[in-house]
Structure formats: structure tokens, C-alpha cells
Amino acid sequence: MPIQIPHWRPEAPLQKLTLPWLEAAGVELACLRLDLVDPLVSGNKWFKLAPYLEQAAAIGAQGLISLGGAHSNHLHALAAAGQRFGFASVGLLRGEAQQTPTADDLQRMGMQLHWLGYGGYRARHQPDFWTPWLARYAGFQVVGEGGLGLQGARGCSCLLAMAEAQLADIGWPDFDAWWLAAGTGTTLAGLLLAEQRRQVFGAQAVPSGHGVASQVATLLSEAGASGRSYQLIEAARAGFARLDEPLRHFILETEQASGVPLEPVYTGKALMALRDFCKSGQLARGSRLIFIHTGGLQGRRALMGASADYTQV
């Protein structure tokens, strides 16, 4: 059955955060809680997926096929959307077959999984990579790893208006800058397509070799917006998806103080980088920032163990 476009336009609340290091720096922070848009189709993932679904429906596609790792937030949201809205989904996974909380969820939600090994996954950038898969899954719409692509970026541009519509609710006439984690750079690029005047900081949660800067530049170029200015902040902490004790402590301490759950791959690292940025005096006193909570809480389970506090599918 061809994909039907779901009539779902989630909104995320804007919530002020009060933390000791913010007060010490004289900085105000509000959090756009994308983690609250849905328990499963969570965070920024839906906003990146929605344009691909629209395209898939327009061409009469039979399902969606994408890539990710054994803990992928992107595949998790895609599988959940497929289960909820009634379309088939296929996931091509990095590495050898393994049992993880995420992989278990993907299977329970009906996603067809294929483990590519590591060499097979590295081949995803080859020009003919998709040929055998689209022969096997004829009529399926390809979605880039992590939702990477101009369509995914444009789907995130709505976050600007979503936040601005709620400024009066938190007593702000305006704000100065954005702060968000960057993995593929898709959400960052989408925000830059919409934002014309405020500073945008991307806390790079992956090592620089992952190509965030070049991917953002490519997306902006494709959109005819190469002149957009932003700043990438190092936040990878020596590797992707690595949890050291200072980061664990920061996450648990921040959650207790704010009531906002974080995860160690993206949001925890991004907020910790903001703390360090504030402590080094790189933001003027009186600055107001919006931090985009990009969700991904399902990924807590593999790294945080007993501290995960996440309900499985």
C-alpha cells in the first residue's frame, strides 16, 4: 500500500532552565523540548522525516529505507512512525548483528533489519550502493543516514517559528542565540535556513572527521544560502557515543536540578559544552539563548544502564 501522509504537526514547549552555572555567568536559557513531542517519534527526528514522507506519498512509494547504527535514534523514530502511520520501513545497520535495546525495539515495531558489517556500511557513499537495495525493495523511498539531506534540513526550519511563538509565555521579548547539538548537521542547517539575525552555535557531538562542517556547507549551498554564519563548538569529548564519568555526573546533576532528561550522545554533551562556554566568559552577561533538546532519550539505555529511566516499546 502506498504511503499516506500523516496529519500530524507536533509542537514542542519552550521551558526556562535555571542552573547555578547559568546564574553565575549571567546567562538566561530556555529549552525547546523536542523530546516531548512524542515518546517514540521523538526529538528532531520527526521534523527531518516529514518531508521525506511527503515526497514518498507524492510518488506512491511503498515504504522508506534508511541507515544507522545499533543505537540509532533516527532508525528508532522511522520504525515508530512506520508502525504508527502504517508504512513499511527497512533499516540497514552498521556492524555485525547484535542485540541492543534499540535493535530490539526496531524489530518489535516491524522494521526489516539488514546488518551490513563495517566494510559494507562504509560503502554507503559509493554511487551504486543503493542499486541492489532498491531492486530488492522496489518502490521504496531512500532517506539519508540520520535524515541527512536538504529535505530533512528544510523540515527543521519550522523550529524557529515554534520557539518565537512562545517567547511571550516565558516573558522574553527576544533572545540572542541558539545552541544545539550537531551530529549530521541537518538540524543545524535547517535552523540556519530560517534564522536571519541571531547567532547559532552548533555543539559538535561527533569528532571533526565526521564531516559536520562540510555537510552543513553542502546543505546551505544546495539551498542557495551559503552566506549563513554559525559557530561550531567542540563537544565530542574524544569520541562519538562515549560516556566518561564527568559527563555522567553532569547529566545526573543537571537532570536533578532542572527536571529535564538528557542523554550522553548529543544533548548531554551539548549542554555540558555550553556550561564550559559560559564558564570561560564567552557569552556576555545578560545573553539569552534557546537550547534545542533534540530528543534521543531512547539512546540512554545502552550507555547509562540503571540510570537510563526509559520505557521500551
Tab-separated table of C-alpha atoms in Angstrom:
chain	number	residue	atom	x	y	z
A	1	MET	CA	0.000	0.000	0.000
A	2	PRO	CA	1.400	3.443	-0.909
A	3	ILE	CA	2.340	5.734	1.961
A	4	GLN	CA	-0.309	8.124	3.238
A	5	ILE	CA	0.832	11.462	4.630
A	6	PRO	CA	0.069	11.573	8.367
A	7	HIS	CA	-1.825	14.661	9.504
A	8	TRP	CA	0.422	15.242	12.499
A	9	ARG	CA	2.123	18.546	13.230
A	10	PRO	CA	3.648	18.260	16.725
A	11	GLU	CA	4.559	21.280	18.813
A	12	ALA	CA	7.288	21.385	21.463
A	13	PRO	CA	7.032	23.530	24.607
A	14	LEU	CA	9.597	26.217	25.410
A	15	GLN	CA	10.756	25.983	29.018
A	16	LYS	CA	13.105	28.174	31.035
A	17	LEU	CA	16.055	26.409	32.665
A	18	THR	CA	17.653	27.672	35.877
A	19	LEU	CA	21.037	26.191	36.719
A	20	PRO	CA	23.796	27.510	39.021
A	21	TRP	CA	26.385	27.929	36.261
A	22	LEU	CA	23.908	29.933	34.174
A	23	GLU	CA	23.216	32.253	37.076
A	24	ALA	CA	26.935	32.656	37.742
A	25	ALA	CA	27.513	33.656	34.120
A	26	GLY	CA	24.502	35.976	33.991
A	27	VAL	CA	23.057	33.961	31.106
A	28	GLU	CA	19.397	33.042	30.636
A	29	LEU	CA	18.485	29.800	28.910
A	30	ALA	CA	15.254	28.349	27.601
A	31	CYS	CA	14.901	24.830	26.251
A	32	LEU	CA	12.798	23.907	23.240
A	33	ARG	CA	11.671	20.478	24.443
A	34	LEU	CA	11.554	18.416	21.250
A	35	ASP	CA	11.894	15.374	23.486
A	36	LEU	CA	8.267	15.979	24.495
A	37	VAL	CA	6.689	15.923	21.027
A	38	ASP	CA	6.192	12.144	21.315
A	39	PRO	CA	7.563	9.254	23.416
A	40	LEU	CA	8.764	7.327	20.337
A	41	VAL	CA	8.804	9.602	17.280
A	42	SER	CA	10.869	11.910	19.416
A	43	GLY	CA	13.018	14.981	19.205
A	44	ASN	CA	14.182	16.477	15.922
A	45	LYS	CA	13.699	13.174	14.098
A	46	TRP	CA	10.096	13.717	13.003
A	47	PHE	CA	10.881	17.148	11.590
A	48	LYS	CA	13.628	15.631	9.442
A	49	LEU	CA	11.454	12.681	8.379
A	50	ALA	CA	8.256	14.540	7.491
A	51	PRO	CA	9.474	15.974	4.127
A	52	TYR	CA	10.657	12.528	3.037
A	53	LEU	CA	7.244	11.104	3.889
A	54	GLU	CA	5.579	13.832	1.860
A	55	GLN	CA	7.799	13.026	-1.102
A	56	ALA	CA	7.190	9.294	-0.663
A	57	ALA	CA	3.433	9.840	-0.658
A	58	ALA	CA	3.644	12.051	-3.748
A	59	ILE	CA	5.419	9.370	-5.783
A	60	GLY	CA	3.369	6.476	-4.429
A	61	ALA	CA	6.269	4.860	-2.559
A	62	GLN	CA	5.682	1.578	-0.759
A	63	GLY	CA	7.916	2.318	2.230
A	64	LEU	CA	11.083	4.001	3.459
A	65	ILE	CA	14.611	2.614	3.710
A	66	SER	CA	17.469	4.191	5.639
A	67	LEU	CA	20.726	3.575	7.522
A	68	GLY	CA	22.023	3.793	11.053
A	69	GLY	CA	23.890	2.180	13.906
A	70	ALA	CA	22.771	-0.307	16.534
A	71	HIS	CA	21.581	2.546	18.794
A	72	SER	CA	20.262	4.868	16.064
A	73	ASN	CA	17.722	7.477	17.157
A	74	HIS	CA	16.905	8.060	13.502
A	75	LEU	CA	16.015	4.435	12.756
A	76	HIS	CA	14.102	4.218	16.023
A	77	ALA	CA	11.902	7.180	15.055
A	78	LEU	CA	11.488	5.885	11.500
A	79	ALA	CA	10.364	2.466	12.718
A	80	ALA	CA	7.987	4.035	15.239
A	81	ALA	CA	6.490	6.307	12.572
A	82	GLY	CA	6.079	3.322	10.260
A	83	GLN	CA	4.278	1.349	12.938
A	84	ARG	CA	2.015	4.258	13.866
A	85	PHE	CA	1.173	5.507	10.392
A	86	GLY	CA	1.102	2.165	8.619
A	87	PHE	CA	4.047	2.173	6.221
A	88	ALA	CA	6.845	-0.351	5.751
A	89	SER	CA	10.360	0.501	6.913
A	90	VAL	CA	13.748	-1.072	6.264
A	91	GLY	CA	16.920	-0.402	8.245
A	92	LEU	CA	20.459	-1.049	7.035
A	93	LEU	CA	22.636	-1.264	10.135
A	94	ARG	CA	26.321	-0.737	10.771
A	95	GLY	CA	28.317	-3.702	12.067
A	96	GLU	CA	27.506	-7.334	12.755
A	97	ALA	CA	24.146	-8.499	14.072
A	98	GLN	CA	23.840	-7.695	17.755
A	99	GLN	CA	21.161	-7.360	20.368
A	100	THR	CA	20.711	-3.848	21.713
A	101	PRO	CA	17.682	-2.136	23.268
A	102	THR	CA	17.303	-0.112	20.065
A	103	ALA	CA	17.597	-3.098	17.712
A	104	ASP	CA	15.051	-4.985	19.806
A	105	ASP	CA	12.661	-2.035	19.500
A	106	LEU	CA	13.166	-1.817	15.738
A	107	GLN	CA	12.144	-5.438	15.323
A	108	ARG	CA	9.157	-5.077	17.651
A	109	MET	CA	7.988	-2.066	15.642
A	110	GLY	CA	8.140	-4.040	12.397
A	111	MET	CA	11.256	-2.667	10.724
A	112	GLN	CA	13.064	-5.124	8.438
A	113	LEU	CA	16.716	-5.153	9.507
A	114	HIS	CA	19.843	-5.919	7.483
A	115	TRP	CA	23.264	-5.893	9.171
A	116	LEU	CA	25.915	-4.754	6.700
A	117	GLY	CA	29.088	-5.365	8.679
A	118	TYR	CA	31.552	-2.486	8.930
A	119	GLY	CA	33.002	-2.672	5.438
A	120	GLY	CA	29.557	-2.941	3.897
A	121	TYR	CA	28.390	0.084	5.837
A	122	ARG	CA	31.392	2.170	4.769
A	123	ALA	CA	30.332	1.522	1.173
A	124	ARG	CA	27.166	3.605	1.699
A	125	HIS	CA	28.781	6.580	-0.056
A	126	GLN	CA	29.522	4.629	-3.229
A	127	PRO	CA	27.424	5.716	-6.264
A	128	ASP	CA	25.935	2.245	-6.787
A	129	PHE	CA	25.290	1.459	-3.121
A	130	TRP	CA	21.502	1.735	-3.324
A	131	THR	CA	21.057	-0.159	-6.583
A	132	PRO	CA	20.689	-3.691	-5.143
A	133	TRP	CA	18.612	-2.485	-2.210
A	134	LEU	CA	16.128	-0.638	-4.412
A	135	ALA	CA	15.932	-3.704	-6.635
A	136	ARG	CA	15.075	-5.762	-3.566
A	137	TYR	CA	12.717	-3.139	-2.110
A	138	ALA	CA	11.213	-1.737	-5.277
A	139	GLY	CA	9.281	1.472	-4.847
A	140	PHE	CA	10.880	2.402	-1.515
A	141	GLN	CA	11.972	5.957	-0.722
A	142	VAL	CA	15.586	6.354	0.423
A	143	VAL	CA	16.252	8.518	3.488
A	144	GLY	CA	19.845	9.522	4.180
A	145	GLU	CA	21.659	8.410	7.305
A	146	GLY	CA	20.293	10.415	10.218
A	147	GLY	CA	17.855	12.139	7.864
A	148	LEU	CA	20.769	13.947	6.223
A	149	GLY	CA	19.703	15.922	3.169
A	150	LEU	CA	18.202	19.231	2.145
A	151	GLN	CA	14.674	17.916	2.635
A	152	GLY	CA	15.476	16.918	6.200
A	153	ALA	CA	17.065	20.303	6.851
A	154	ARG	CA	14.072	22.197	5.498
A	155	GLY	CA	11.829	20.138	7.752
A	156	CYS	CA	13.676	21.592	10.745
A	157	SER	CA	13.293	25.212	9.670
A	158	CYS	CA	9.923	25.379	11.438
A	159	LEU	CA	11.698	25.271	14.821
A	160	LEU	CA	12.396	28.990	14.607
A	161	ALA	CA	8.714	29.940	14.417
A	162	MET	CA	7.840	27.312	17.025
A	163	ALA	CA	10.168	28.955	19.551
A	164	GLU	CA	9.333	32.550	18.637
A	165	ALA	CA	5.609	31.890	19.118
A	166	GLN	CA	6.262	31.035	22.771
A	167	LEU	CA	8.616	33.841	23.797
A	168	ALA	CA	5.869	35.845	25.459
A	169	ASP	CA	4.909	32.781	27.511
A	170	ILE	CA	8.312	32.824	29.216
A	171	GLY	CA	8.483	36.616	29.469
A	172	TRP	CA	11.140	37.181	26.807
A	173	PRO	CA	10.739	39.931	24.204
A	174	ASP	CA	13.538	38.331	22.168
A	175	PHE	CA	16.720	36.271	22.512
A	176	ASP	CA	20.284	36.405	21.263
A	177	ALA	CA	21.390	32.973	20.135
A	178	TRP	CA	20.647	29.281	19.587
A	179	TRP	CA	22.576	26.337	20.997
A	180	LEU	CA	22.080	22.762	19.747
A	181	ALA	CA	23.934	19.504	19.279
A	182	ALA	CA	25.227	18.691	15.808
A	183	GLY	CA	25.544	15.103	14.584
A	184	THR	CA	24.985	15.173	10.839
A	185	GLY	CA	24.402	18.938	10.882
A	186	THR	CA	20.959	18.578	9.305
A	187	THR	CA	19.002	20.283	12.093
A	188	LEU	CA	21.678	22.964	12.369
A	189	ALA	CA	21.438	23.657	8.631
A	190	GLY	CA	17.648	23.773	8.780
A	191	LEU	CA	17.753	26.323	11.576
A	192	LEU	CA	20.246	28.413	9.605
A	193	LEU	CA	17.912	28.420	6.608
A	194	ALA	CA	15.260	30.104	8.753
A	195	GLU	CA	17.342	32.260	11.104
A	196	GLN	CA	18.358	35.623	9.639
A	197	ARG	CA	19.775	37.611	12.554
A	198	ARG	CA	20.639	35.631	15.697
A	199	GLN	CA	23.824	33.732	16.464
A	200	VAL	CA	23.702	29.965	16.034
A	201	PHE	CA	26.077	27.662	17.912
A	202	GLY	CA	26.370	24.004	16.975
A	203	ALA	CA	27.893	21.798	19.676
A	204	GLN	CA	29.672	19.171	17.600
A	205	ALA	CA	28.870	15.857	19.308
A	206	VAL	CA	30.949	13.844	16.838
A	207	PRO	CA	34.674	14.122	16.027
A	208	SER	CA	35.574	16.644	13.342
A	209	GLY	CA	36.412	13.831	10.929
A	210	HIS	CA	32.695	13.013	10.695
A	211	GLY	CA	32.302	15.972	8.348
A	212	VAL	CA	29.713	18.124	10.104
A	213	ALA	CA	31.133	21.385	8.758
A	214	SER	CA	31.278	20.150	5.169
A	215	GLN	CA	27.795	18.648	5.366
A	216	VAL	CA	26.307	21.890	6.697
A	217	ALA	CA	28.135	23.833	3.983
A	218	THR	CA	26.778	21.496	1.311
A	219	LEU	CA	23.194	21.788	2.575
A	220	LEU	CA	23.385	25.575	2.727
A	221	SER	CA	24.895	25.698	-0.756
A	222	GLU	CA	22.139	23.486	-2.156
A	223	ALA	CA	19.591	25.844	-0.624
A	224	GLY	CA	21.294	28.933	-2.015
A	225	ALA	CA	22.138	30.157	1.483
A	226	SER	CA	25.932	29.816	1.625
A	227	GLY	CA	26.307	33.149	3.391
A	228	ARG	CA	24.732	31.991	6.666
A	229	SER	CA	27.069	32.378	9.633
A	230	TYR	CA	27.365	29.981	12.567
A	231	GLN	CA	29.942	28.646	15.004
A	232	LEU	CA	30.823	25.014	15.665
A	233	ILE	CA	31.874	24.213	19.236
A	234	GLU	CA	33.909	21.098	20.051
A	235	ALA	CA	31.769	18.825	22.232
A	236	ALA	CA	32.703	15.282	21.174
A	237	ARG	CA	34.753	14.572	24.304
A	238	ALA	CA	37.255	12.370	22.429
A	239	GLY	CA	34.759	10.254	20.543
A	240	PHE	CA	31.227	9.600	19.373
A	241	ALA	CA	28.863	7.929	21.855
A	242	ARG	CA	31.440	7.751	24.617
A	243	LEU	CA	30.391	8.389	28.193
A	244	ASP	CA	33.070	9.423	30.675
A	245	GLU	CA	32.491	9.943	34.370
A	246	PRO	CA	32.424	13.790	34.264
A	247	LEU	CA	29.720	13.662	31.574
A	248	ARG	CA	27.682	11.101	33.519
A	249	HIS	CA	27.929	13.244	36.636
A	250	PHE	CA	26.950	16.383	34.725
A	251	ILE	CA	23.887	14.684	33.196
A	252	LEU	CA	22.612	13.311	36.505
A	253	GLU	CA	23.287	16.591	38.332
A	254	THR	CA	21.576	18.657	35.625
A	255	GLU	CA	18.564	16.362	35.493
A	256	GLN	CA	18.137	16.618	39.246
A	257	ALA	CA	18.410	20.416	39.163
A	258	SER	CA	16.201	21.047	36.119
A	259	GLY	CA	13.916	18.039	35.733
A	260	VAL	CA	14.928	17.822	32.072
A	261	PRO	CA	16.177	14.362	30.987
A	262	LEU	CA	19.320	14.256	28.859
A	263	GLU	CA	21.247	11.560	27.014
A	264	PRO	CA	25.030	11.242	26.691
A	265	VAL	CA	25.422	11.157	22.899
A	266	TYR	CA	24.025	14.561	21.943
A	267	THR	CA	22.076	16.652	24.446
A	268	GLY	CA	24.241	15.915	27.488
A	269	LYS	CA	27.428	16.774	25.593
A	270	ALA	CA	25.879	19.894	24.063
A	271	LEU	CA	24.679	21.301	27.376
A	272	MET	CA	27.991	20.472	29.051
A	273	ALA	CA	29.778	22.362	26.267
A	274	LEU	CA	27.505	25.340	26.930
A	275	ARG	CA	28.420	25.223	30.611
A	276	ASP	CA	32.115	25.327	29.720
A	277	PHE	CA	31.453	28.125	27.209
A	278	CYS	CA	29.728	30.158	29.921
A	279	LYS	CA	32.430	29.482	32.493
A	280	SER	CA	35.091	30.729	30.088
A	281	GLY	CA	33.229	34.037	29.755
A	282	GLN	CA	32.500	33.706	26.044
A	283	LEU	CA	28.912	34.886	26.403
A	284	ALA	CA	28.091	38.414	27.502
A	285	ARG	CA	26.180	38.762	30.758
A	286	GLY	CA	22.511	39.240	30.026
A	287	SER	CA	22.602	36.937	26.997
A	288	ARG	CA	19.502	34.897	26.295
A	289	LEU	CA	19.824	31.571	24.479
A	290	ILE	CA	17.481	28.839	23.315
A	291	PHE	CA	18.807	25.304	23.640
A	292	ILE	CA	17.156	22.793	21.302
A	293	HIS	CA	16.607	19.476	23.065
A	294	THR	CA	16.930	17.094	20.127
A	295	GLY	CA	15.447	14.093	21.947
A	296	GLY	CA	17.179	10.750	21.542
A	297	LEU	CA	16.357	9.612	25.062
A	298	GLN	CA	15.939	6.021	23.901
A	299	GLY	CA	19.714	6.019	23.421
A	300	ARG	CA	20.255	6.389	27.185
A	301	ARG	CA	19.708	2.692	27.725
A	302	ALA	CA	22.922	1.353	26.207
A	303	LEU	CA	25.250	3.874	27.881
A	304	MET	CA	23.616	4.800	31.174
A	305	GLY	CA	22.357	1.420	32.337
A	306	ALA	CA	20.419	1.692	35.577
A	307	SER	CA	20.280	5.479	35.150
A	308	ALA	CA	18.506	5.187	31.794
A	309	ASP	CA	14.904	5.593	33.030
A	310	TYR	CA	13.407	4.936	29.608
A	311	THR	CA	10.349	2.808	28.870
A	312	GLN	CA	10.840	0.403	25.981
A	313	VAL	CA	8.307	-0.167	23.230
